[in-house]
Amino acid sequence: MKVDYWDRLAAEFSENVFEVTERDVHGVIRKTAKRLGNKRLTAIDFGCGAGASTRAIAPFFKHVLGVDFSEKLLSVAREKTHADNIDYRKADLTKKNPGFARCDVAFCFNVLLSADNRVRHLIAANVVQAVRSGGAAVFIVPSIESELRSYQVALACQTRDGFRRDAAAKETDARARRDVISLSQGVIDLGGAPTKHFFQDEIAELLTDCGLTDIVVSRVRYPWDIVLDDAPDAMPHDQPWDWIAVGKKA
Ligand SMILES: C[S@@+](CC[C@H](N)C(=O)[O-])C[C@H]1O[C@@H](n2cnc3c(N)ncnc32)[C@H](O)[C@@H]1O
């Protein structure tokens, strides 16, 4: 996903791109920002997109800098932002030493999406590097477990709707084969974009490699309609999720 991909989405970003802070059913993201923040601390929101995540965390900090490599998205973010403790800045997080003043808390929500392992590692390392010693970093990444579970839930819905289980399973398996680009690398086609999905211990391992300690990985839950068209209001299954990983910088 190069910068042109994100530039093209900028005009209708909120309609076309899933903004985690807008669909977090239990308010886990704001609770995490509140727990880690206070009005003497600074934060950076890495890969801020149209700024929804930046605006969600800003009330808990003295100052938040939103960083993205898409100038078009930064323009949208600036237009939508009225808080006076937020600024935006352009930077490519795959470049070494992007030169930020260090922050107390770094946020990086759904940015480690590239199918390329080296790109993900560079971005994660730069984010952790930008945190001052004693600070914290928070990452949100897609979950491969959630993605695989959603195929089972789709099958359960179809059988409840009266479809024969073996026929429904065949169709669901065919869809999974189309979507999964690489199971061993956790890369899934999301609307035409090959998108990295992480196992729970895999994201903890990456962040440990990048210098975080005391990492706790938990779930941010979303409504079923993000993965299933026509999902009924009441579903007898736990909702889909991303991983939220919080770690300390020693
Ligand atoms: C899925 S959006 C997430 C936006 C926002 N964090 C949110 O949760 O609403 C991913 C963002 O990461 C940005 N991004 C991806 N690769 C980047 C890079 N190498 N440097 C800076 N920003 C990057 C994209 O431009 C896009 O705005």
Coordinates of C-alpha atoms and ligand atoms in Angstrom, one line a residue:
M1 CA 0.0 0.0 0.0
K2 CA 1.9 3.0 -1.3
V3 CA 1.0 6.6 -0.6
D4 CA -1.0 6.9 -3.8
Y5 CA -3.4 4.2 -2.5
W6 CA -4.1 6.3 0.6
D7 CA -4.2 9.6 -1.3
R8 CA -6.9 8.1 -3.6
L9 CA -9.1 7.2 -0.6
A10 CA -8.7 10.6 1.0
A11 CA -11.8 12.3 -0.4
E12 CA -14.2 9.8 1.2
F13 CA -11.9 8.3 3.8
S14 CA -14.5 8.0 6.6
E15 CA -17.0 6.3 4.2
N16 CA -14.5 3.8 2.7
V17 CA -11.9 3.1 5.4
F18 CA -12.6 1.5 8.7
E19 CA -11.8 4.0 11.4
V20 CA -11.3 1.9 14.6
T21 CA -12.2 4.7 17.1
E22 CA -15.6 5.1 15.5
R23 CA -16.7 1.4 15.8
D24 CA -15.0 0.3 19.1
V25 CA -18.1 -1.1 20.9
H26 CA -16.7 -1.1 24.4
G27 CA -14.8 2.1 24.2
V28 CA -11.5 0.3 24.8
I29 CA -9.4 2.8 22.8
R30 CA -10.6 5.9 24.7
K31 CA -10.3 4.0 28.1
T32 CA -6.7 3.1 27.1
A33 CA -5.8 6.7 26.1
K34 CA -7.4 7.9 29.4
R35 CA -5.4 5.4 31.5
L36 CA -2.1 6.3 29.8
G37 CA -2.6 10.0 29.4
N38 CA -2.7 13.2 31.5
K39 CA -2.6 16.9 30.7
R40 CA 1.2 17.1 31.2
L41 CA 2.0 14.4 28.6
T42 CA 2.4 14.5 24.9
A43 CA 1.4 11.8 22.3
I44 CA 1.9 11.1 18.7
D45 CA -0.7 9.3 16.5
F46 CA 1.3 7.5 13.8
G47 CA -0.6 6.9 10.6
C48 CA -3.3 9.2 11.7
G49 CA -5.3 9.1 8.4
A50 CA -8.2 11.6 8.5
G51 CA -7.5 12.2 12.1
A52 CA -10.4 10.3 13.8
S53 CA -7.9 8.5 16.1
T54 CA -6.0 11.7 16.8
R55 CA -9.2 13.5 17.8
A56 CA -10.3 10.6 20.0
I57 CA -7.1 10.5 22.1
A58 CA -6.4 14.3 22.2
P59 CA -8.7 15.1 25.2
F60 CA -6.4 13.0 27.4
F61 CA -3.1 14.7 26.6
K62 CA -1.5 18.2 26.7
H63 CA -0.6 17.9 23.0
V64 CA -1.0 15.3 20.2
L65 CA 0.8 15.2 16.9
G66 CA -0.9 13.3 14.0
V67 CA 1.6 11.9 11.5
D68 CA 0.9 10.4 8.1
F69 CA 2.6 10.2 4.7
S70 CA -0.5 11.1 2.8
E71 CA -0.7 14.9 2.3
K72 CA -4.3 14.6 1.1
L73 CA -5.3 12.7 4.3
L74 CA -3.5 15.3 6.4
S75 CA -5.5 18.1 4.6
V76 CA -8.8 16.2 5.5
A77 CA -7.6 15.8 9.1
R78 CA -6.8 19.5 9.4
E79 CA -10.2 20.4 8.1
K80 CA -12.0 18.2 10.5
T81 CA -10.0 19.2 13.6
H82 CA -11.0 22.0 15.8
A83 CA -9.1 21.1 19.0
D84 CA -6.2 23.5 19.7
N85 CA -3.9 20.8 21.2
I86 CA -3.6 18.9 17.9
D87 CA -1.1 19.4 15.1
Y88 CA -0.4 17.4 12.0
R89 CA 2.8 16.6 10.2
K90 CA 3.9 14.7 7.1
A91 CA 6.4 11.9 7.4
D92 CA 7.0 8.5 5.9
L93 CA 7.4 6.0 8.8
T94 CA 9.4 3.6 6.7
K95 CA 12.3 6.1 6.5
K96 CA 15.0 5.9 9.1
N97 CA 15.1 8.6 11.8
P98 CA 12.0 10.6 10.8
G99 CA 13.3 13.2 13.4
F100 CA 10.4 13.6 15.8
A101 CA 10.7 15.1 19.3
R102 CA 10.1 12.1 21.5
C103 CA 6.6 11.7 23.0
D104 CA 5.3 10.1 26.2
V105 CA 2.8 7.8 24.5
A106 CA 2.7 6.6 20.9
F107 CA -0.4 5.4 19.2
C108 CA -0.4 3.4 15.9
F109 CA -3.8 2.1 14.8
N110 CA -4.1 -0.2 11.8
V111 CA -0.9 1.0 10.1
L112 CA 1.1 -2.3 10.2
L113 CA -1.0 -3.6 7.3
S114 CA 1.6 -4.1 4.6
A115 CA 2.2 -7.6 3.2
D116 CA 5.9 -6.8 3.4
N117 CA 7.5 -7.9 6.6
R118 CA 10.3 -5.3 6.4
V119 CA 7.9 -2.4 5.9
R120 CA 6.0 -3.5 9.1
H121 CA 9.2 -3.8 11.1
L122 CA 10.5 -0.4 10.0
I123 CA 7.3 1.3 10.9
A124 CA 6.9 -0.4 14.3
A125 CA 10.6 0.3 15.1
N126 CA 10.2 4.0 14.2
V127 CA 7.1 4.3 16.4
V128 CA 8.8 2.7 19.4
Q129 CA 11.9 4.8 18.8
A130 CA 9.8 8.0 19.1
V131 CA 8.8 7.1 22.7
R132 CA 10.8 8.5 25.6
S133 CA 12.2 6.1 28.1
G134 CA 9.4 5.2 30.7
G135 CA 6.7 6.0 28.1
A136 CA 4.3 3.6 26.4
A137 CA 3.1 2.6 22.9
V138 CA -0.2 1.3 21.8
F139 CA -0.7 -0.6 18.5
I140 CA -3.9 -1.9 17.0
V141 CA -3.6 -4.6 14.3
P142 CA -6.0 -6.9 12.5
S143 CA -6.5 -10.3 14.1
I144 CA -6.1 -13.5 12.0
E145 CA -8.0 -15.4 14.6
S146 CA -11.0 -13.0 14.3
E147 CA -10.8 -13.3 10.5
L148 CA -10.9 -17.1 10.5
R149 CA -13.6 -17.2 13.2
S150 CA -15.8 -15.0 11.0
Y151 CA -15.9 -17.7 8.3
Q152 CA -17.3 -20.1 10.9
V153 CA -19.8 -17.6 12.1
A154 CA -20.9 -16.9 8.5
L155 CA -21.5 -20.7 8.1
A156 CA -23.5 -20.8 11.4
C157 CA -25.7 -17.9 10.2
Q158 CA -26.4 -19.7 6.8
T159 CA -27.3 -23.0 8.5
R160 CA -29.6 -21.1 10.9
D161 CA -31.2 -19.5 7.9
G162 CA -32.0 -23.0 6.6
F163 CA -29.2 -23.7 4.1
R164 CA -27.8 -27.2 4.1
R165 CA -24.6 -27.3 6.1
D166 CA -22.4 -29.1 3.5
A167 CA -23.5 -26.7 0.7
A168 CA -23.0 -23.6 2.9
A169 CA -19.5 -25.0 4.0
K170 CA -18.5 -25.5 0.4
E171 CA -19.4 -21.9 -0.5
T172 CA -17.8 -20.5 2.7
D173 CA -14.6 -22.4 2.0
A174 CA -14.5 -21.1 -1.6
R175 CA -14.8 -17.6 -0.3
A176 CA -12.0 -18.2 2.2
R177 CA -9.8 -19.5 -0.6
R178 CA -10.4 -16.4 -2.6
D179 CA -9.7 -14.1 0.4
V180 CA -6.7 -15.7 1.9
I181 CA -3.6 -14.7 -0.1
S182 CA -1.1 -16.4 2.3
L183 CA -2.1 -18.2 5.4
S184 CA 1.5 -18.7 6.6
Q185 CA 2.1 -14.9 6.4
G186 CA -1.4 -13.9 7.5
V187 CA -2.1 -11.9 4.4
I188 CA -5.8 -11.5 3.5
D189 CA -7.4 -9.7 0.6
L190 CA -9.6 -6.9 2.0
G191 CA -11.5 -5.3 -0.8
G192 CA -8.6 -5.8 -3.2
A193 CA -5.9 -4.8 -0.8
P194 CA -3.5 -7.5 0.5
T195 CA -3.7 -6.8 4.3
K196 CA -1.5 -8.3 7.1
H197 CA -3.4 -10.0 9.9
F198 CA -1.6 -11.0 13.2
F199 CA -1.8 -13.8 15.6
Q200 CA -1.9 -12.6 19.2
D201 CA 1.6 -13.8 20.1
E202 CA 2.9 -12.6 16.8
I203 CA 2.2 -8.9 17.4
A204 CA 3.7 -9.2 20.9
E205 CA 6.8 -10.8 19.4
L206 CA 7.2 -8.0 16.8
L207 CA 6.9 -5.3 19.4
T208 CA 9.3 -7.1 21.8
D209 CA 11.8 -7.1 18.9
C210 CA 11.3 -3.4 18.5
G211 CA 12.1 -2.7 22.1
L212 CA 8.8 -2.7 24.0
T213 CA 8.5 -4.6 27.3
D214 CA 5.5 -5.7 29.6
I215 CA 3.3 -6.1 26.5
V216 CA -0.4 -6.8 27.1
V217 CA -2.5 -7.8 24.1
S218 CA -6.3 -7.6 24.4
R219 CA -9.3 -7.2 22.1
V220 CA -11.0 -4.2 20.6
R221 CA -14.5 -5.5 19.5
Y222 CA -16.5 -4.2 16.6
P223 CA -20.1 -4.7 15.4
W224 CA -20.7 -7.8 13.2
D225 CA -21.6 -5.6 10.2
I226 CA -17.9 -4.9 9.6
V227 CA -17.4 -8.4 8.4
L228 CA -20.8 -9.8 7.6
D229 CA -23.3 -8.2 5.2
D230 CA -26.9 -8.3 6.6
A231 CA -25.7 -9.4 10.0
P232 CA -28.8 -9.6 12.3
D233 CA -28.9 -7.2 15.3
A234 CA -28.7 -10.0 17.8
M235 CA -25.9 -12.5 17.1
P236 CA -25.3 -15.5 19.5
H237 CA -21.5 -15.1 18.9
D238 CA -18.8 -12.8 20.3
Q239 CA -18.1 -9.9 18.1
P240 CA -15.1 -9.6 15.7
W241 CA -12.0 -7.9 17.0
D242 CA -8.6 -6.3 16.3
W243 CA -5.7 -6.8 18.7
I244 CA -4.7 -3.8 20.9
A245 CA -1.2 -4.2 22.2
V246 CA 0.1 -1.9 24.9
G247 CA 3.8 -2.0 26.0
K248 CA 6.3 0.1 27.9
K249 CA 9.6 1.6 26.7
A250 CA 12.3 0.8 29.1
Ligands
LIG1 C1 -6.2 2.2 8.0 S1 -5.5 3.8 8.0 C2 -5.7 4.2 9.8 C3 -6.0 5.6 10.1 C4 -6.2 5.9 11.6 N1 -5.0 5.5 12.4 C5 -7.4 5.3 12.1 O1 -7.4 4.3 12.9 O2 -8.5 5.8 11.9 C6 -3.8 3.6 7.8 C7 -3.0 4.9 7.7 O3 -1.6 4.7 7.8 C8 -1.0 5.6 6.9 N2 0.3 5.0 6.5 C9 0.6 3.8 5.9 N3 1.9 3.6 5.7 C10 2.5 4.8 6.1 C11 3.9 5.2 6.2 N4 4.9 4.5 5.6 N5 4.2 6.4 6.7 C12 3.2 7.2 7.2 N6 1.9 6.8 7.2 C13 1.5 5.6 6.7 C14 -1.9 5.7 5.7 O4 -1.7 6.9 5.0 C15 -3.3 5.7 6.4 O5 -3.7 7.0 6.8

